[in-house]
CSV table of C-alpha atoms in Angstrom, one decimal:
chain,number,residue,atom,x,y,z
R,115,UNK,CA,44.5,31.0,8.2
R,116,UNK,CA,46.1,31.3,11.4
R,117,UNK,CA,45.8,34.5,13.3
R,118,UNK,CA,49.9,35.2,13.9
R,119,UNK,CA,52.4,33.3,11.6
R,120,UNK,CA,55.7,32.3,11.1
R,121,UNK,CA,58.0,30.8,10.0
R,122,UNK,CA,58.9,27.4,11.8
R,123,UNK,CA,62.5,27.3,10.6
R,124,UNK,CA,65.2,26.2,12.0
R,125,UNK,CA,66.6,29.5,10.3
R,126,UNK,CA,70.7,29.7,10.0
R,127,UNK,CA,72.6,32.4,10.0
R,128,UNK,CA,76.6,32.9,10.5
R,129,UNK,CA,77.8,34.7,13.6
R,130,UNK,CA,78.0,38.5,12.7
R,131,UNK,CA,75.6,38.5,9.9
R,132,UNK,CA,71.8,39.8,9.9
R,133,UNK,CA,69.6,37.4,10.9
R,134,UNK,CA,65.8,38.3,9.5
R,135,UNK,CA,62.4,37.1,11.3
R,136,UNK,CA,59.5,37.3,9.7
R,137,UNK,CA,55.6,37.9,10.9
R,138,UNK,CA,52.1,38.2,8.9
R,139,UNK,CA,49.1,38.6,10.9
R,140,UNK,CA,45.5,38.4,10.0
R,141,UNK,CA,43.3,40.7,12.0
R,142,UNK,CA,44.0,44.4,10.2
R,143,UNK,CA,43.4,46.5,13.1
R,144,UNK,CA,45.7,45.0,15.6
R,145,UNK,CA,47.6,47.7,17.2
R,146,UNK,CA,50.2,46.3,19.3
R,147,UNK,CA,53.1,44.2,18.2
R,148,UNK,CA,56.0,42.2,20.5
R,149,UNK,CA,58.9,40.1,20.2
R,150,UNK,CA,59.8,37.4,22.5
R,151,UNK,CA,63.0,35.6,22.0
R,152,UNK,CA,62.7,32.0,24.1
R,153,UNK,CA,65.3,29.8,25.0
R,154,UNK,CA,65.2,26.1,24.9
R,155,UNK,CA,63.2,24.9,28.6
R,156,UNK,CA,62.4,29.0,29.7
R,157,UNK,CA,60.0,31.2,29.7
R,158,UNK,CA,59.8,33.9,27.0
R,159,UNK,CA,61.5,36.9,27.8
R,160,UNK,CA,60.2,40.8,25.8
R,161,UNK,CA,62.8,42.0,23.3
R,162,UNK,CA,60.9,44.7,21.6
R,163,UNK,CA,57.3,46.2,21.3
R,164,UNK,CA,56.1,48.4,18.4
R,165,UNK,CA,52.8,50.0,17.6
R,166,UNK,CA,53.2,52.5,14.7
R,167,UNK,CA,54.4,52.2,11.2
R,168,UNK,CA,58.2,52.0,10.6
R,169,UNK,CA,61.3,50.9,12.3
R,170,UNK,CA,62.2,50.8,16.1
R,171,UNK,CA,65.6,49.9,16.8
R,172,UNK,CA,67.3,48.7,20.2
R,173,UNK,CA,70.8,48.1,20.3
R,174,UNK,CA,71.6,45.4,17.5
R,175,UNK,CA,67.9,45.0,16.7
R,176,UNK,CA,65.5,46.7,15.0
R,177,UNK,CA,61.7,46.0,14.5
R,178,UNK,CA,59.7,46.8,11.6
R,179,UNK,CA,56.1,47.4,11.1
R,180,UNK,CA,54.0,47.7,7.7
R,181,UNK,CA,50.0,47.4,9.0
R,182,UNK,CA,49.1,48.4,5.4
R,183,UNK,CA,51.1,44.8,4.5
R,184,UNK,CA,50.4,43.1,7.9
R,185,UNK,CA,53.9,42.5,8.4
R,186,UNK,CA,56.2,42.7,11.6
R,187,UNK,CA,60.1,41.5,11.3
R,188,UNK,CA,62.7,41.6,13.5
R,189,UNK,CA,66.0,42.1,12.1
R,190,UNK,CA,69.2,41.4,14.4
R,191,UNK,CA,72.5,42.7,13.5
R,192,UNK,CA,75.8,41.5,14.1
R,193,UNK,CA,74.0,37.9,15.3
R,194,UNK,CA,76.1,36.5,18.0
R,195,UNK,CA,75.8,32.3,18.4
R,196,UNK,CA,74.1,33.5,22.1
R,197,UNK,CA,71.1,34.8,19.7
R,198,UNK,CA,70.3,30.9,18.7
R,199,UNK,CA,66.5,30.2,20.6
R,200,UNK,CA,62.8,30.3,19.2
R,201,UNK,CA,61.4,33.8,18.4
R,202,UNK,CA,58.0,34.4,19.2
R,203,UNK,CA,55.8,36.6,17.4
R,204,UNK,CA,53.2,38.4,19.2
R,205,UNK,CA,49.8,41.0,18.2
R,206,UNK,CA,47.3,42.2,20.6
R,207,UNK,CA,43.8,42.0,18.5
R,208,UNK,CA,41.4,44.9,18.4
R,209,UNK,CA,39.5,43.7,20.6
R,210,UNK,CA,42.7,44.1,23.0
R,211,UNK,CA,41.5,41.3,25.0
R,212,UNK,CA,44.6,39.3,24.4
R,213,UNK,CA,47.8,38.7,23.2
R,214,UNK,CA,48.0,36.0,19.9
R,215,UNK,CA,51.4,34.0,19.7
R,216,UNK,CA,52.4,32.8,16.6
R,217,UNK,CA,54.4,29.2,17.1
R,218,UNK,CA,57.8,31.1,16.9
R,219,UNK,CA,60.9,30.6,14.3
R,220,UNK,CA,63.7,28.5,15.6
R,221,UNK,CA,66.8,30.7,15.0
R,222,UNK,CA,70.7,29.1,14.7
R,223,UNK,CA,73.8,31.4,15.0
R,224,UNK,CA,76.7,29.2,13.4
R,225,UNK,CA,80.1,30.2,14.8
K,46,UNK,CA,62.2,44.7,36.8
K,47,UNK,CA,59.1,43.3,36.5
K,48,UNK,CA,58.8,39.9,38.8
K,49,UNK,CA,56.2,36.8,38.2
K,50,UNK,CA,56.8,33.8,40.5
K,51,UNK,CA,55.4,30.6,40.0
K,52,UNK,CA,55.4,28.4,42.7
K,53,UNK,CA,56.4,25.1,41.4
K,54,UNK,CA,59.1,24.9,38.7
K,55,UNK,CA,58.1,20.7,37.8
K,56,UNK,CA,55.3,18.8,39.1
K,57,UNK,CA,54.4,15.7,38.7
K,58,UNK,CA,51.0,14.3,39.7
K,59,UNK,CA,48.4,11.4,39.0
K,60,UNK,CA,45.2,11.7,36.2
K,61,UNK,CA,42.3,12.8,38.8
K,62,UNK,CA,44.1,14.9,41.1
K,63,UNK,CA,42.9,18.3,41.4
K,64,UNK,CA,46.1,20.5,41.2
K,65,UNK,CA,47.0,24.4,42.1
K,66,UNK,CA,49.3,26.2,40.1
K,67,UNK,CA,50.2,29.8,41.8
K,68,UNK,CA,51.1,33.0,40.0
K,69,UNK,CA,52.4,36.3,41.6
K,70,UNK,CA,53.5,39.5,40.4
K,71,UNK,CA,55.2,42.0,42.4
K,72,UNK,CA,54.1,45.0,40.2
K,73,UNK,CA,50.7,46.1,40.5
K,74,UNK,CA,49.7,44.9,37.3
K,75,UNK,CA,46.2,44.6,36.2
K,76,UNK,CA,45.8,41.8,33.9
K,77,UNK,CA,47.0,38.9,34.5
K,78,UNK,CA,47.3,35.7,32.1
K,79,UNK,CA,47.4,31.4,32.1
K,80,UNK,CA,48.9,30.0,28.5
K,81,UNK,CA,50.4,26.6,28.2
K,82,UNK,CA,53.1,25.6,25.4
K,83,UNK,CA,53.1,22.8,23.4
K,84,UNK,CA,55.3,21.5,20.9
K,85,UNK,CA,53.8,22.3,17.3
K,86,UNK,CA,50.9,24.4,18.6
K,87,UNK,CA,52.8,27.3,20.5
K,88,UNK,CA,51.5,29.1,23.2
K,89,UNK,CA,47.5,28.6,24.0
K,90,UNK,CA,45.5,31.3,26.2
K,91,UNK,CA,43.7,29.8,28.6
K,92,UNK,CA,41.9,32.3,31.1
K,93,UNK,CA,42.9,35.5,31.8
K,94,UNK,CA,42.1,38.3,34.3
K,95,UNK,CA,41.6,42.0,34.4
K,96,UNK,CA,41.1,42.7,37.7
K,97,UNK,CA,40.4,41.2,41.0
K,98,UNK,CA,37.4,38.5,41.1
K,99,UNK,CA,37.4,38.9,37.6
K,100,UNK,CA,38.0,35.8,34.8
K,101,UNK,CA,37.1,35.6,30.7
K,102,UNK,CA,37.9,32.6,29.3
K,103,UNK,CA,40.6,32.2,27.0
K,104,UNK,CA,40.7,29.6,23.8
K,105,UNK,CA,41.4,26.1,25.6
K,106,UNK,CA,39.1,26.8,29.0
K,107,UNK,CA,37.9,23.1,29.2
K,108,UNK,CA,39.4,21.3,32.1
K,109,UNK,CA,40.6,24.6,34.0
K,110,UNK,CA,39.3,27.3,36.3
K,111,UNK,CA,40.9,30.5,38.1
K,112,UNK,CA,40.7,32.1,40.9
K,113,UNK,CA,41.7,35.9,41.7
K,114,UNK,CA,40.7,37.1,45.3
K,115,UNK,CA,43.9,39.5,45.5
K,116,UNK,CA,45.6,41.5,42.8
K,117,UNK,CA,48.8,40.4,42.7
K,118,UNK,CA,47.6,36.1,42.7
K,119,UNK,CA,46.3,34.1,39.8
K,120,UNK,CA,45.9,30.7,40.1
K,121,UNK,CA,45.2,28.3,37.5
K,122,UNK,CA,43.1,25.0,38.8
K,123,UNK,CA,42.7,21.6,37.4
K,124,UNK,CA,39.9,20.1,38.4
K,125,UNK,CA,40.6,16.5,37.4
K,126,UNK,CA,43.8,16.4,35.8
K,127,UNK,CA,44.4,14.4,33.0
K,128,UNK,CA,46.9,13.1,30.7
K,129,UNK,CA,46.3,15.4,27.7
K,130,UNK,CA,47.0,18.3,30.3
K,131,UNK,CA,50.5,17.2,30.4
K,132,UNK,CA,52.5,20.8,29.8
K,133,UNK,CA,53.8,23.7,30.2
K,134,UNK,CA,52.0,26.2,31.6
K,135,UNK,CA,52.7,29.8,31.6
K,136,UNK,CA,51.7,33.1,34.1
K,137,UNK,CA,52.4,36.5,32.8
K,138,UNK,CA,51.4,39.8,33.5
K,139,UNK,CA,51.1,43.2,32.1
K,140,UNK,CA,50.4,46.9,33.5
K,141,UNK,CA,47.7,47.5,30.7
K,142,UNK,CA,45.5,46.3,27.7
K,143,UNK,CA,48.3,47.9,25.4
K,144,UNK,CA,51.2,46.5,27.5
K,145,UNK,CA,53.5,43.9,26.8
K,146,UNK,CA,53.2,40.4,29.1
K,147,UNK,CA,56.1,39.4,31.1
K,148,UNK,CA,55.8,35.7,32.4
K,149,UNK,CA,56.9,33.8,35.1
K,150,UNK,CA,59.3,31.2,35.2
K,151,UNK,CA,56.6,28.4,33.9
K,152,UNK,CA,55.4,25.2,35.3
K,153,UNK,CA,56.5,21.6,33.7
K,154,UNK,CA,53.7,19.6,35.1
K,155,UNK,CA,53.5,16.0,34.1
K,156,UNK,CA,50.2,14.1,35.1
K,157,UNK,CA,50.7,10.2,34.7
């Protein structure tokens, strides 16, 4: 089982509807959680962090957490076609050595 | 903002050369990371740093080393490179344990 998955996609969605990412991760006491959204040939860039139970929303997104589940999603609202890159998933383990990367869902805003 | 510069953008060079890719962060952080990105297998740790002269190994450490002698540089070595090490490689940062990373640019090196 890997550590931090996804969902490979691609995943489509029309412009101005909800797109939903999903994340399951293995180790149960990981306490940190990111989002990285990556477009094609850059680096990824932070969209949100979370680290307790719930929802944490930033403009049109909002990240959930359920440890009890060992879920994280990312929900973006109102998906504009400048949303379509790769999504990476991200928990610190306990050991809070470093940072797991699951291998990211391709997202698609169709206009 | 947060800045981590990598000093080549693309690279190319031959299987045996030893190469130098240089990392640095403008912020004081702490920790310092190497990944590299494949297709299919995602981002890979390979060393990372918590503090000056300081290195732990990451999960691909074969064929690399590091070297921190000031806070703010990381640099990833290849001691032979080969083909297989064809990639992109990846610097980030972070201010703590707990914080997120925010990475540099990346490197495209190609060895042929």
């Amino acid at each position: 089982q890997k550590e931090v998955e996804q969902n490979s996609g691609p995943l489509s969605v029309p412009e101005g509807a909800i797109a939903s990412l999903n994340c399951t991760y293995s180790d149960r006491v990981s306490q940190s959680f990111f989002w990285y959204r990556q477009y094609s040939g850059k680096s990824p860039e932070l969209i949100m962090s979370i680290y307790s139970n719930g929802d944490k929303e930033d403009g049109r997104f909002t990240a959930q957490l359920n440890k009890a589940s060992q879920y994280v999603s990312l929900l973006i609202r109102d998906s504009q076609p400048s949303d379509s890159a790769t999504y990476l998933c991200a928990v610190r383990n306990s050991s809070a050595s470093k940072i797991i990367f699951g291998s990211g869902t391709r997202l698609s805003i169709r206009p | 903002d947060v800045k981590v510069t990598q000093s080549s953008r693309y690279l190319v060079k031959r299987t045996g050369e030893k190469v130098f890719l240089e990392c640095v962060q403008d912020m004081d952080h702490e920790n310092m990371f190497w990944y590299r990105q494949d297709p299919g297998l995602g981002l890979r740790l390979i060393y990372f740093s918590y503090d000056v002269k300081m290195k732990e190994k990451g999960d691909i450490p074969e064929g690399y080393s590091v070297s921190r002698e000031k806070k703010e540089r990381f640099s990833l070595i290849l001691e032979s490179a080969s083909t297989n090490q064809t990639s992109m490689y990846l610097c980030a940062s972070s201010y703590t344990e707990a914080a997120p990373l925010h990475f540099g640019n990346g490197t495209r090196l190609t060895v042929t």
